[in-house]
Coordinates of C-alpha atoms and ligand atoms in Angstrom, one line a residue:
M1 CA 68.8 11.7 -120.8
S2 CA 65.6 11.3 -122.7
L3 CA 63.7 8.7 -124.8
D4 CA 65.7 7.4 -127.9
S5 CA 63.6 4.8 -129.5
I6 CA 60.1 3.3 -129.4
V7 CA 59.3 -0.3 -130.4
T8 CA 55.7 -1.5 -130.6
A9 CA 54.6 -5.1 -130.0
D10 CA 51.4 -7.1 -129.4
V11 CA 53.1 -9.3 -127.0
L12 CA 56.3 -8.3 -125.0
I13 CA 58.1 -10.9 -123.1
L14 CA 60.8 -10.2 -120.4
G15 CA 63.2 -12.9 -120.5
A16 CA 64.8 -15.3 -123.1
G17 CA 65.3 -18.5 -121.2
N18 CA 63.2 -21.7 -122.1
A19 CA 60.1 -20.2 -120.7
G20 CA 60.3 -16.8 -122.6
L21 CA 61.3 -18.4 -125.9
R22 CA 58.4 -21.1 -125.6
A23 CA 56.1 -18.2 -124.8
A24 CA 57.3 -16.3 -127.9
I25 CA 56.9 -19.3 -130.1
A26 CA 53.3 -19.7 -129.0
A27 CA 52.4 -16.0 -129.3
A28 CA 54.0 -15.8 -132.8
E29 CA 52.1 -18.8 -133.9
N30 CA 48.9 -17.1 -132.6
G31 CA 49.5 -14.1 -135.0
A32 CA 51.0 -11.7 -132.5
N33 CA 53.9 -9.5 -133.3
T34 CA 56.3 -10.6 -130.6
V35 CA 59.3 -9.0 -129.0
I36 CA 61.5 -10.4 -126.3
V37 CA 63.7 -8.2 -124.1
S38 CA 66.3 -9.9 -122.1
K39 CA 68.9 -8.3 -119.9
S40 CA 71.7 -10.9 -120.6
P41 CA 74.1 -10.9 -123.5
F42 CA 73.2 -14.4 -124.7
P43 CA 69.5 -15.4 -124.4
G44 CA 69.0 -17.6 -121.3
G45 CA 69.7 -17.7 -117.6
S46 CA 69.5 -21.0 -115.7
S47 CA 68.1 -22.7 -119.0
V48 CA 71.6 -22.5 -120.5
V49 CA 73.4 -24.2 -117.7
A50 CA 70.6 -26.7 -116.6
G51 CA 71.2 -30.4 -116.3
G52 CA 68.6 -31.1 -119.1
L53 CA 66.3 -33.6 -117.2
I54 CA 62.7 -33.3 -118.1
E55 CA 59.8 -35.3 -116.4
A56 CA 57.3 -36.8 -118.6
S57 CA 55.4 -40.1 -117.9
F58 CA 56.5 -42.0 -121.1
G59 CA 57.6 -45.1 -119.2
E60 CA 55.7 -48.4 -119.5
D61 CA 55.3 -48.6 -115.8
D62 CA 54.3 -44.9 -115.5
S63 CA 51.3 -42.7 -115.8
E64 CA 50.1 -39.1 -115.6
E65 CA 48.5 -40.0 -112.3
L66 CA 51.9 -41.2 -110.9
H67 CA 53.7 -38.2 -112.2
F68 CA 50.8 -36.0 -110.6
R69 CA 51.2 -37.9 -107.2
D70 CA 54.9 -37.7 -107.0
T71 CA 54.7 -33.9 -107.7
V72 CA 52.1 -33.2 -105.2
K73 CA 53.8 -35.3 -102.5
G74 CA 57.2 -33.9 -103.4
G75 CA 55.7 -30.3 -103.1
A76 CA 54.6 -31.2 -99.5
Y77 CA 50.9 -31.0 -100.6
L78 CA 51.2 -27.2 -101.3
C79 CA 51.0 -27.3 -105.1
N80 CA 48.1 -25.6 -106.9
Q81 CA 46.6 -29.0 -108.0
P82 CA 44.8 -27.9 -111.1
L83 CA 48.1 -26.4 -112.3
T84 CA 50.0 -29.5 -111.5
Q85 CA 47.4 -31.6 -113.4
I86 CA 47.9 -29.3 -116.4
L87 CA 51.6 -29.8 -116.2
V88 CA 51.5 -33.7 -116.1
N89 CA 48.8 -33.8 -118.9
E90 CA 50.5 -31.6 -121.4
I91 CA 54.2 -32.1 -121.0
K92 CA 54.3 -35.2 -123.4
S93 CA 52.8 -33.1 -126.2
R94 CA 55.5 -30.4 -125.5
I95 CA 58.2 -33.0 -125.7
F96 CA 57.0 -33.8 -129.3
D97 CA 57.0 -30.0 -130.1
L98 CA 60.6 -30.0 -128.9
E99 CA 61.4 -32.8 -131.2
S100 CA 59.8 -31.0 -134.1
Y101 CA 62.1 -28.0 -133.3
G102 CA 65.1 -30.3 -133.5
V103 CA 65.9 -31.5 -130.2
A104 CA 67.0 -35.2 -130.1
F105 CA 66.1 -36.9 -126.8
L106 CA 68.1 -39.9 -126.1
R107 CA 66.2 -43.2 -127.0
E108 CA 66.7 -46.8 -126.3
S109 CA 64.9 -47.7 -129.6
P110 CA 63.1 -45.6 -132.2
S111 CA 59.8 -45.9 -130.3
K112 CA 61.2 -45.7 -126.7
F113 CA 62.7 -42.9 -124.9
K114 CA 65.7 -43.4 -122.5
L115 CA 64.4 -42.5 -119.1
V116 CA 66.5 -41.8 -116.1
S117 CA 65.6 -41.6 -112.2
S118 CA 65.8 -38.4 -110.3
G119 CA 64.9 -37.7 -106.7
G120 CA 61.3 -38.2 -105.5
T121 CA 59.9 -40.1 -108.5
C122 CA 58.6 -43.6 -108.0
V123 CA 59.7 -44.7 -111.5
A124 CA 62.4 -43.5 -114.0
R125 CA 60.7 -40.6 -115.7
D126 CA 63.4 -38.0 -116.9
L127 CA 64.1 -37.5 -120.6
T128 CA 67.3 -35.9 -121.6
S129 CA 68.9 -34.7 -124.8
G130 CA 72.5 -34.3 -123.1
R131 CA 72.5 -30.8 -121.7
N132 CA 69.8 -28.1 -121.8
D133 CA 71.6 -25.7 -123.8
V134 CA 70.6 -27.8 -126.9
V135 CA 66.9 -27.3 -125.9
Q136 CA 67.6 -23.6 -125.6
R137 CA 69.3 -23.4 -129.0
C138 CA 66.4 -25.0 -130.8
L139 CA 63.8 -22.9 -129.1
Y140 CA 65.8 -19.9 -130.1
D141 CA 66.0 -20.9 -133.8
K142 CA 62.3 -21.7 -133.8
A143 CA 61.4 -18.4 -132.4
R144 CA 63.6 -16.5 -134.9
S145 CA 62.1 -18.6 -137.7
L146 CA 58.8 -17.3 -136.7
G147 CA 59.9 -13.6 -136.9
V148 CA 60.2 -13.0 -133.1
T149 CA 62.7 -10.1 -132.5
I150 CA 65.0 -10.5 -129.5
Y151 CA 66.7 -7.5 -127.8
S152 CA 69.4 -8.7 -125.7
E153 CA 71.4 -6.8 -123.1
M154 CA 68.5 -4.5 -122.7
M155 CA 67.9 -3.7 -119.1
P156 CA 64.1 -2.9 -118.2
L157 CA 63.7 0.1 -115.9
K158 CA 60.0 0.1 -115.2
I159 CA 56.8 -1.3 -116.4
F160 CA 54.1 1.5 -116.9
Q161 CA 50.5 1.0 -116.3
D162 CA 47.1 2.4 -117.4
Q163 CA 44.5 3.6 -114.9
R164 CA 43.2 0.0 -114.6
G165 CA 46.6 -1.2 -113.8
A166 CA 47.2 -3.0 -117.2
P167 CA 50.7 -2.8 -118.4
L168 CA 51.3 -0.3 -121.4
G169 CA 54.9 -1.2 -121.9
V170 CA 58.4 -1.2 -120.5
A171 CA 60.9 1.6 -120.5
A172 CA 64.5 0.1 -120.8
Y173 CA 68.1 0.9 -121.2
D174 CA 70.4 -0.7 -123.9
V175 CA 73.5 -1.9 -122.1
Q176 CA 75.6 -2.1 -125.4
R177 CA 74.7 1.4 -126.9
G178 CA 73.7 3.4 -123.9
D179 CA 70.4 4.5 -125.5
T180 CA 66.9 4.4 -124.0
F181 CA 63.9 2.5 -125.3
F182 CA 60.2 2.3 -124.7
F183 CA 58.7 -1.0 -125.6
Q184 CA 54.9 -0.4 -126.1
A185 CA 52.9 -3.5 -125.9
G186 CA 49.3 -5.0 -125.8
A187 CA 50.3 -7.7 -123.2
V188 CA 53.4 -8.4 -121.2
V189 CA 54.7 -11.9 -120.2
M190 CA 57.1 -12.1 -117.3
A191 CA 59.7 -14.8 -117.9
S192 CA 62.7 -13.5 -116.2
G193 CA 63.7 -16.5 -114.3
G194 CA 64.6 -17.0 -110.7
L195 CA 66.3 -15.2 -107.9
A196 CA 69.3 -17.3 -106.7
G197 CA 71.4 -14.3 -107.4
L198 CA 70.0 -12.8 -104.1
Y199 CA 72.2 -15.1 -102.2
K200 CA 76.0 -15.1 -101.4
R201 CA 76.4 -18.5 -103.1
R202 CA 74.3 -19.4 -106.2
A203 CA 74.4 -22.3 -108.7
T204 CA 72.8 -20.1 -111.4
P205 CA 74.3 -17.5 -113.8
R206 CA 74.7 -13.9 -113.0
N207 CA 71.4 -12.8 -114.6
T208 CA 69.4 -14.3 -112.0
A209 CA 69.3 -11.5 -109.5
G210 CA 65.6 -11.6 -109.3
D211 CA 64.9 -8.1 -110.3
G212 CA 62.1 -9.1 -112.6
F213 CA 60.2 -10.0 -109.5
G214 CA 60.7 -6.4 -108.2
L215 CA 59.4 -5.0 -111.5
A216 CA 56.1 -6.9 -111.1
L217 CA 55.9 -6.1 -107.4
D218 CA 55.9 -2.4 -108.3
L219 CA 52.7 -3.1 -110.4
G220 CA 51.0 -4.6 -107.3
V221 CA 51.4 -8.2 -108.4
R222 CA 50.5 -11.0 -106.0
L223 CA 53.3 -13.5 -105.1
V224 CA 53.1 -17.0 -103.5
D225 CA 55.2 -19.3 -101.7
M226 CA 58.3 -17.0 -101.7
E227 CA 59.7 -18.7 -98.7
F228 CA 60.5 -21.9 -100.6
V229 CA 64.0 -21.8 -101.8
Q230 CA 65.8 -24.9 -103.1
F231 CA 69.6 -25.2 -102.3
I232 CA 72.1 -27.7 -103.7
P233 CA 74.5 -29.3 -101.0
L234 CA 77.9 -29.2 -102.8
S235 CA 79.2 -26.4 -104.9
F236 CA 82.5 -24.6 -105.8
V237 CA 83.8 -22.0 -103.5
Y238 CA 86.3 -20.2 -105.7
G239 CA 86.5 -17.8 -108.5
F240 CA 84.0 -16.9 -111.0
I241 CA 82.6 -20.4 -110.8
E242 CA 81.6 -19.9 -107.1
G243 CA 78.2 -21.7 -106.5
M244 CA 78.5 -24.0 -109.6
T245 CA 77.4 -27.6 -108.5
L246 CA 79.9 -30.2 -107.4
G247 CA 77.3 -32.9 -107.4
E248 CA 76.1 -34.8 -104.3
G249 CA 77.6 -37.3 -101.9
D250 CA 76.9 -40.2 -104.2
S251 CA 79.1 -38.5 -106.9
Y252 CA 82.2 -39.4 -105.0
G253 CA 81.7 -43.0 -104.5
D254 CA 80.7 -45.1 -101.4
K255 CA 83.5 -44.1 -99.2
V256 CA 83.0 -40.4 -99.3
R257 CA 83.2 -38.6 -96.1
L258 CA 82.0 -35.1 -95.5
R259 CA 84.3 -33.3 -92.8
N260 CA 84.4 -30.0 -91.1
A261 CA 87.5 -28.0 -90.5
L262 CA 87.9 -30.0 -87.2
G263 CA 88.1 -33.1 -89.2
E264 CA 84.8 -34.4 -87.7
R265 CA 82.5 -36.6 -90.0
Y266 CA 79.6 -34.5 -89.0
M267 CA 76.8 -36.4 -90.9
E268 CA 77.0 -38.9 -88.1
R269 CA 75.2 -36.2 -86.0
Y270 CA 72.6 -35.2 -88.8
A271 CA 71.8 -38.4 -90.4
P272 CA 73.2 -41.4 -88.7
E273 CA 71.9 -43.9 -91.1
R274 CA 72.2 -42.7 -94.6
L275 CA 75.2 -40.3 -93.7
E276 CA 76.5 -38.7 -96.9
H277 CA 74.1 -40.5 -99.0
S278 CA 71.0 -38.6 -97.6
T279 CA 68.7 -36.5 -99.9
R280 CA 70.2 -33.2 -101.0
D281 CA 68.1 -31.1 -98.6
V282 CA 69.3 -33.0 -95.5
V283 CA 73.0 -32.8 -96.7
A284 CA 72.6 -29.1 -97.7
R285 CA 71.1 -28.3 -94.3
A286 CA 74.0 -30.1 -92.4
N287 CA 76.7 -28.4 -94.5
Y288 CA 75.0 -25.0 -93.9
L289 CA 74.7 -25.6 -90.1
E290 CA 78.4 -26.6 -89.8
I291 CA 79.7 -23.5 -91.8
Q292 CA 77.4 -21.2 -89.9
A293 CA 78.4 -22.6 -86.5
G294 CA 82.1 -21.6 -87.4
R295 CA 83.3 -25.2 -88.1
G296 CA 84.1 -24.5 -91.8
T297 CA 87.3 -23.7 -93.4
P298 CA 88.6 -20.1 -93.7
N299 CA 86.8 -20.0 -97.1
G300 CA 83.5 -20.9 -95.4
A301 CA 83.4 -24.4 -96.7
I302 CA 83.4 -28.0 -95.7
L303 CA 85.6 -30.7 -97.0
I304 CA 84.7 -33.4 -99.4
D305 CA 86.9 -36.3 -98.5
A306 CA 86.9 -39.1 -101.0
T307 CA 90.5 -40.2 -100.4
E308 CA 89.3 -43.8 -99.5
S309 CA 87.0 -44.0 -102.6
D310 CA 87.9 -45.8 -105.7
P311 CA 88.4 -42.7 -108.1
M312 CA 87.3 -44.6 -111.1
K313 CA 83.9 -45.0 -109.4
A314 CA 83.5 -41.3 -108.7
Y315 CA 81.4 -39.0 -110.9
F316 CA 83.7 -36.3 -111.7
Q317 CA 86.3 -38.4 -113.3
P318 CA 87.0 -37.7 -116.9
H319 CA 85.2 -40.6 -118.4
H320 CA 82.0 -39.4 -116.6
M321 CA 82.0 -35.7 -116.8
A322 CA 85.1 -34.3 -118.5
H323 CA 84.3 -30.6 -118.4
R324 CA 83.7 -30.4 -114.8
Y325 CA 86.7 -32.6 -114.0
R326 CA 88.8 -29.9 -116.0
L327 CA 87.5 -27.0 -113.8
I328 CA 88.2 -28.9 -110.7
V329 CA 91.8 -29.4 -111.9
D330 CA 92.0 -25.6 -112.8
F331 CA 90.6 -24.3 -109.6
Y332 CA 91.7 -27.0 -107.0
G333 CA 94.7 -28.7 -108.7
K334 CA 95.1 -32.3 -110.0
E335 CA 95.7 -33.9 -106.6
K336 CA 92.2 -32.8 -105.4
A337 CA 90.6 -33.5 -108.8
D338 CA 91.8 -36.9 -108.6
L339 CA 90.3 -37.1 -105.1
K340 CA 93.8 -37.8 -103.6
E341 CA 93.2 -34.9 -101.2
P342 CA 89.8 -33.5 -99.7
L343 CA 88.3 -30.6 -101.6
E344 CA 86.3 -27.6 -100.2
A345 CA 82.6 -27.2 -101.0
A346 CA 79.6 -25.3 -99.8
P347 CA 75.9 -25.3 -100.4
S348 CA 74.5 -22.8 -102.9
A349 CA 71.0 -21.3 -103.9
L350 CA 69.4 -23.0 -106.8
Y351 CA 65.7 -22.4 -107.5
I352 CA 62.6 -20.5 -106.1
C353 CA 59.5 -22.7 -105.9
G354 CA 57.3 -19.7 -105.4
G355 CA 56.7 -16.8 -107.6
I356 CA 54.0 -14.7 -109.4
E357 CA 50.7 -16.3 -108.6
I358 CA 49.1 -17.6 -112.1
N359 CA 46.0 -19.3 -113.1
E360 CA 45.6 -21.9 -115.8
R361 CA 45.9 -19.2 -118.5
C362 CA 49.1 -17.8 -116.8
E363 CA 47.3 -14.7 -115.9
S364 CA 48.5 -12.8 -112.8
N365 CA 46.2 -10.6 -110.8
I366 CA 47.2 -7.7 -113.0
P367 CA 45.2 -7.7 -116.3
G368 CA 47.3 -8.1 -119.3
L369 CA 50.4 -9.3 -117.2
F370 CA 51.1 -12.9 -117.7
A371 CA 53.9 -15.1 -116.1
C372 CA 55.6 -18.4 -116.9
G373 CA 58.8 -20.4 -115.9
E374 CA 60.6 -19.9 -112.6
V375 CA 59.2 -16.4 -112.0
A376 CA 55.8 -17.9 -111.9
G377 CA 54.7 -19.7 -108.7
N378 CA 52.2 -22.3 -107.2
V379 CA 53.0 -25.2 -109.6
H380 CA 55.5 -27.0 -107.3
G381 CA 54.3 -26.2 -103.8
A382 CA 57.1 -26.2 -101.2
N383 CA 59.6 -28.4 -103.1
R384 CA 60.2 -29.1 -106.9
L385 CA 61.1 -32.4 -108.2
G386 CA 64.3 -32.5 -110.2
G387 CA 62.9 -32.5 -113.8
N388 CA 59.8 -30.6 -113.3
S389 CA 61.1 -27.2 -113.9
L390 CA 62.1 -27.8 -117.5
A391 CA 58.7 -29.5 -117.9
D392 CA 57.0 -26.5 -116.5
V393 CA 58.8 -23.9 -118.8
Q394 CA 57.6 -25.9 -121.8
V395 CA 54.0 -26.3 -120.6
F396 CA 53.3 -22.9 -119.1
G397 CA 55.4 -21.1 -121.6
K398 CA 53.1 -22.2 -124.4
R399 CA 50.1 -21.3 -122.4
A400 CA 51.4 -17.9 -121.5
G401 CA 52.2 -17.0 -125.0
E402 CA 48.7 -18.1 -126.5
H403 CA 46.8 -16.3 -123.8
A404 CA 49.0 -13.2 -124.0
A405 CA 48.4 -13.1 -127.8
L406 CA 44.6 -13.4 -127.3
F407 CA 44.6 -10.7 -124.7
S408 CA 46.6 -8.4 -126.9
R409 CA 43.9 -8.5 -129.8
D410 CA 41.6 -6.4 -127.7
A411 CA 44.3 -4.3 -125.9
S412 CA 44.2 -0.5 -126.7
M413 CA 47.8 0.5 -127.1
K414 CA 48.4 3.7 -125.3
F415 CA 51.5 5.8 -124.4
P416 CA 52.3 6.3 -120.7
D417 CA 52.5 9.8 -119.4
R418 CA 55.6 11.4 -120.9
R419 CA 56.7 13.1 -117.6
E420 CA 56.5 9.9 -115.8
M421 CA 58.8 8.3 -118.3
E422 CA 61.2 11.2 -118.2
R423 CA 61.4 10.7 -114.6
E424 CA 62.6 7.1 -115.0
F425 CA 65.4 8.4 -117.4
L426 CA 66.3 11.1 -115.0
R427 CA 66.7 8.4 -112.3
L428 CA 69.2 6.6 -114.6
K429 CA 70.9 9.8 -115.1
G430 CA 71.2 10.5 -111.4
L431 CA 72.8 7.1 -110.8
L432 CA 75.3 7.9 -113.5
D433 CA 76.0 11.3 -111.9
G434 CA 76.3 9.7 -108.6
N435 CA 79.9 8.5 -109.2
G436 CA 81.8 8.1 -105.9
R437 CA 78.8 7.9 -103.6
V438 CA 77.7 4.5 -102.0
S439 CA 78.7 1.8 -104.5
P440 CA 76.1 -0.6 -105.7
R441 CA 78.5 -3.6 -105.4
S442 CA 79.0 -3.1 -101.6
I443 CA 75.2 -3.0 -101.1
K444 CA 74.7 -6.0 -103.3
K445 CA 77.4 -8.0 -101.4
D446 CA 75.7 -7.1 -98.0
L447 CA 72.4 -8.0 -99.3
Q448 CA 73.6 -11.4 -100.4
Q449 CA 75.2 -12.0 -97.1
L450 CA 72.1 -10.9 -95.3
M451 CA 69.9 -13.3 -97.3
W452 CA 72.5 -16.2 -96.8
D453 CA 72.5 -15.7 -93.0
H454 CA 69.0 -14.7 -92.4
M455 CA 66.9 -16.3 -95.2
G456 CA 69.1 -19.3 -95.7
I457 CA 68.7 -23.1 -95.4
V458 CA 67.9 -22.9 -91.7
R459 CA 65.6 -20.0 -90.3
S460 CA 64.1 -18.8 -87.1
G461 CA 61.6 -16.0 -86.3
A462 CA 64.3 -14.1 -84.6
L463 CA 66.8 -14.5 -87.5
L464 CA 64.2 -13.4 -90.0
T465 CA 63.1 -10.3 -87.9
E466 CA 66.7 -9.4 -87.5
G467 CA 67.0 -9.7 -91.2
L468 CA 64.2 -7.4 -91.8
K469 CA 65.9 -4.8 -89.6
K470 CA 69.2 -4.9 -91.4
L471 CA 67.4 -4.5 -94.8
E472 CA 66.1 -1.2 -93.5
N473 CA 69.7 0.0 -93.2
L474 CA 70.3 -1.3 -96.8
K475 CA 67.3 0.7 -97.9
D476 CA 68.9 3.9 -96.5
R477 CA 71.9 3.3 -98.4
L478 CA 70.1 2.7 -101.7
S479 CA 69.1 6.5 -101.6
H480 CA 72.9 7.4 -101.6
M481 CA 73.9 4.9 -104.4
G482 CA 75.7 5.9 -107.5
A483 CA 77.1 3.9 -110.4
I484 CA 80.9 3.6 -110.6
G485 CA 82.0 5.5 -113.6
S486 CA 80.0 7.8 -115.9
A487 CA 80.0 5.4 -118.9
R488 CA 76.7 5.0 -120.4
R489 CA 77.7 1.8 -122.4
Y490 CA 78.7 -1.5 -120.8
N491 CA 78.6 -0.1 -117.4
L492 CA 78.1 -3.0 -115.0
G493 CA 78.0 -0.7 -112.0
L494 CA 75.0 1.0 -113.6
L495 CA 73.2 -2.3 -114.2
E496 CA 73.7 -3.3 -110.5
A497 CA 72.4 0.1 -109.4
V498 CA 69.3 -0.5 -111.5
E499 CA 68.7 -4.1 -110.3
L500 CA 69.3 -3.3 -106.6
P501 CA 66.0 -1.6 -105.6
S502 CA 64.1 -4.4 -107.1
M503 CA 66.3 -6.9 -105.3
V504 CA 65.7 -5.2 -102.0
S505 CA 61.9 -5.2 -102.4
L506 CA 62.0 -8.9 -103.4
A507 CA 64.2 -9.7 -100.3
E508 CA 61.7 -8.0 -98.1
A509 CA 58.8 -10.0 -99.7
M510 CA 60.8 -13.2 -99.0
L511 CA 61.7 -12.4 -95.4
R512 CA 58.0 -11.5 -94.7
S513 CA 56.6 -14.7 -96.4
A514 CA 59.0 -16.7 -94.4
L515 CA 57.9 -15.0 -91.1
L516 CA 54.3 -16.1 -91.9
R517 CA 55.2 -19.7 -92.5
E518 CA 55.7 -21.0 -89.0
E519 CA 56.1 -24.8 -89.7
S520 CA 58.8 -26.4 -91.7
R521 CA 57.7 -27.6 -95.1
G522 CA 59.4 -28.9 -98.3
Ligands
LIG601 C1 72.8 -25.9 -112.5 C2 71.4 -26.0 -112.8 C3 70.8 -27.3 -113.2 C4 69.4 -27.3 -113.4 N1 69.0 -28.7 -113.8 C5 67.6 -28.8 -114.2 C6 67.2 -30.0 -114.6 O1 68.0 -30.9 -115.0 N2 65.8 -30.2 -114.8 C7 65.0 -29.2 -114.4 O2 63.7 -29.4 -114.6 N3 65.4 -28.0 -113.9 C8 66.7 -27.8 -113.8 N4 67.1 -26.6 -113.3 C9 66.3 -25.6 -113.1 C10 65.8 -24.8 -114.6 O3 67.1 -24.9 -115.4 C11 65.3 -23.4 -114.4 O4 64.3 -23.4 -113.4 C12 64.7 -23.0 -115.8 O5 65.6 -23.2 -116.8 C13 64.1 -21.7 -115.6 O6 63.8 -21.3 -116.9 P1 63.3 -19.8 -117.2 O7 63.1 -19.6 -118.7 O8 62.1 -19.6 -116.3 O9 64.5 -18.8 -116.6 P2 66.0 -18.6 -117.1 O10 66.3 -19.7 -118.0 O11 66.7 -18.3 -115.8 O12 65.8 -17.4 -118.1 C14 65.6 -16.0 -117.6 C15 65.7 -15.0 -118.6 O13 65.3 -13.8 -118.0 C16 66.2 -12.9 -118.4 N5 66.1 -11.8 -117.3 C17 66.4 -11.9 -115.9 N6 66.0 -10.7 -115.3 C18 65.4 -10.1 -116.3 C19 64.8 -8.6 -116.3 N7 64.7 -7.9 -115.2 N8 64.4 -8.2 -117.4 C20 64.4 -8.9 -118.5 N9 64.9 -10.1 -118.7 C21 65.5 -10.6 -117.5 C22 67.5 -13.6 -118.3 O14 68.6 -12.8 -119.0 C23 67.1 -14.8 -119.0 O15 67.1 -14.6 -120.4 C24 68.5 -26.5 -113.0 C25 69.0 -25.2 -112.7 C26 70.4 -25.0 -112.6 C27 71.0 -23.7 -112.1

């Protein structure tokens, strides 16, 4: 296997979610020849499925100061405050950018946005345009209109560096054609999203394996706050939609009861006053503990019992959320969808608050390597407010694109050592030739279970240390891994084999970060 194609760009962006697309728009507007490489078929990871709430202080009773205060308090005082200040100051202008790209935010009148409340905000502050795939589509169209080229289903293998450590470009593998590429670049922006795919249950799409963090770690990038993972309390436990959110206690009316397999209303033990209506972190923790203690159903779930609730007041009824009601009917049956019988649910991983440490120009500690969106850290501290991620991707996406474009003007484009690159493609060939050895799928499943059990919602020093030991065993198995089948095109096993070493390095970084954090925050 050798190099098939070379593509040259001033700015190369890894990831085509909201953050990557917003960075691309800014880079192109600053005169940079801009290329996006995304490993997924359709651009976007979590951005495509997100609820679409964006925090911006447009309310009459609101201010940037209140937005700042809520964010810092919500983040358990661990936010990088200069970055938080930028977020709250600039998001309103970014909302107007989005409107100019065609996003129609809901309004109460021509001069007044419709604002809704989400957890942790002292006033209603969240704008919405319905679902966030609309925002994604408008960003995509805008980026394309500026001449940004997007390579989707293109799997990065390695970021090459010069002697100073600055990125020279990225070797990648085209999943559709089986060809190999080198993307030479003056600056690289990491916008590869989150890492919920490291967990057995995730509320995010498949392409959130977190391998982008691993690519950056290989360069010696500094990560922050990697122990702060957000989980949602209730999600599907079946089929391809396992992990997809099933809302929160309030979604099922005031008479909802969460029960374990013994029929106990266990929230009485964890939160005797607010019970099922407690905040999502409290309910997620209780659900997790019940399941881990063996009091869950055989599917590893608890039961949402809303049989006493008025079904017309519950959130998942057709008149509230038709598409999700339909999914519940498909997977659980009509009786459960109509809440006449209890339905199974479990917590799932949603969002990483930490990530690549950035400054106000979105620079990492590696010159020429920028980061924005969920892969970047230190904006939200220990806990992110509901609509602050979709705000963050707009604000820091723009900044990352602008500063990467500026950096690329003085960057000297060099080609990495040919032999080093050939080694990367030989590694790929080795994985293809390794058919029949340890399967990547089995290692991935064990890694996801390990993260669920040892780096889940409730942790202890002993659990984390044991997790690190188990990880050593997984590392051994990595060296015997081979993709299933020798097909060069559309080989999912090969993709997983490429992702896994990065996922394992990332898992280790998270376990070690969590060991350092001895108090409970966020
Ligand atoms: C169900 C759900 C609901 C949510 N609702 C809200 C909400 O209402 N408000 C809010 O503020 N936040 C919400 N969030 C969080 C928010 O959606 C995400 O944090 C945000 O969309 C992340 O955007 P991003 O561009 O950084 O990453 P993503 O949108 O995840 O995009 C990542 C991109 O990188 C690509 N990629 C991944 N790995 C690689 C790699 N190694 N190389 C190249 N490309 C790679 C992916 O294919 C994808 O194109 C929600 C999340 C979920 C899952």
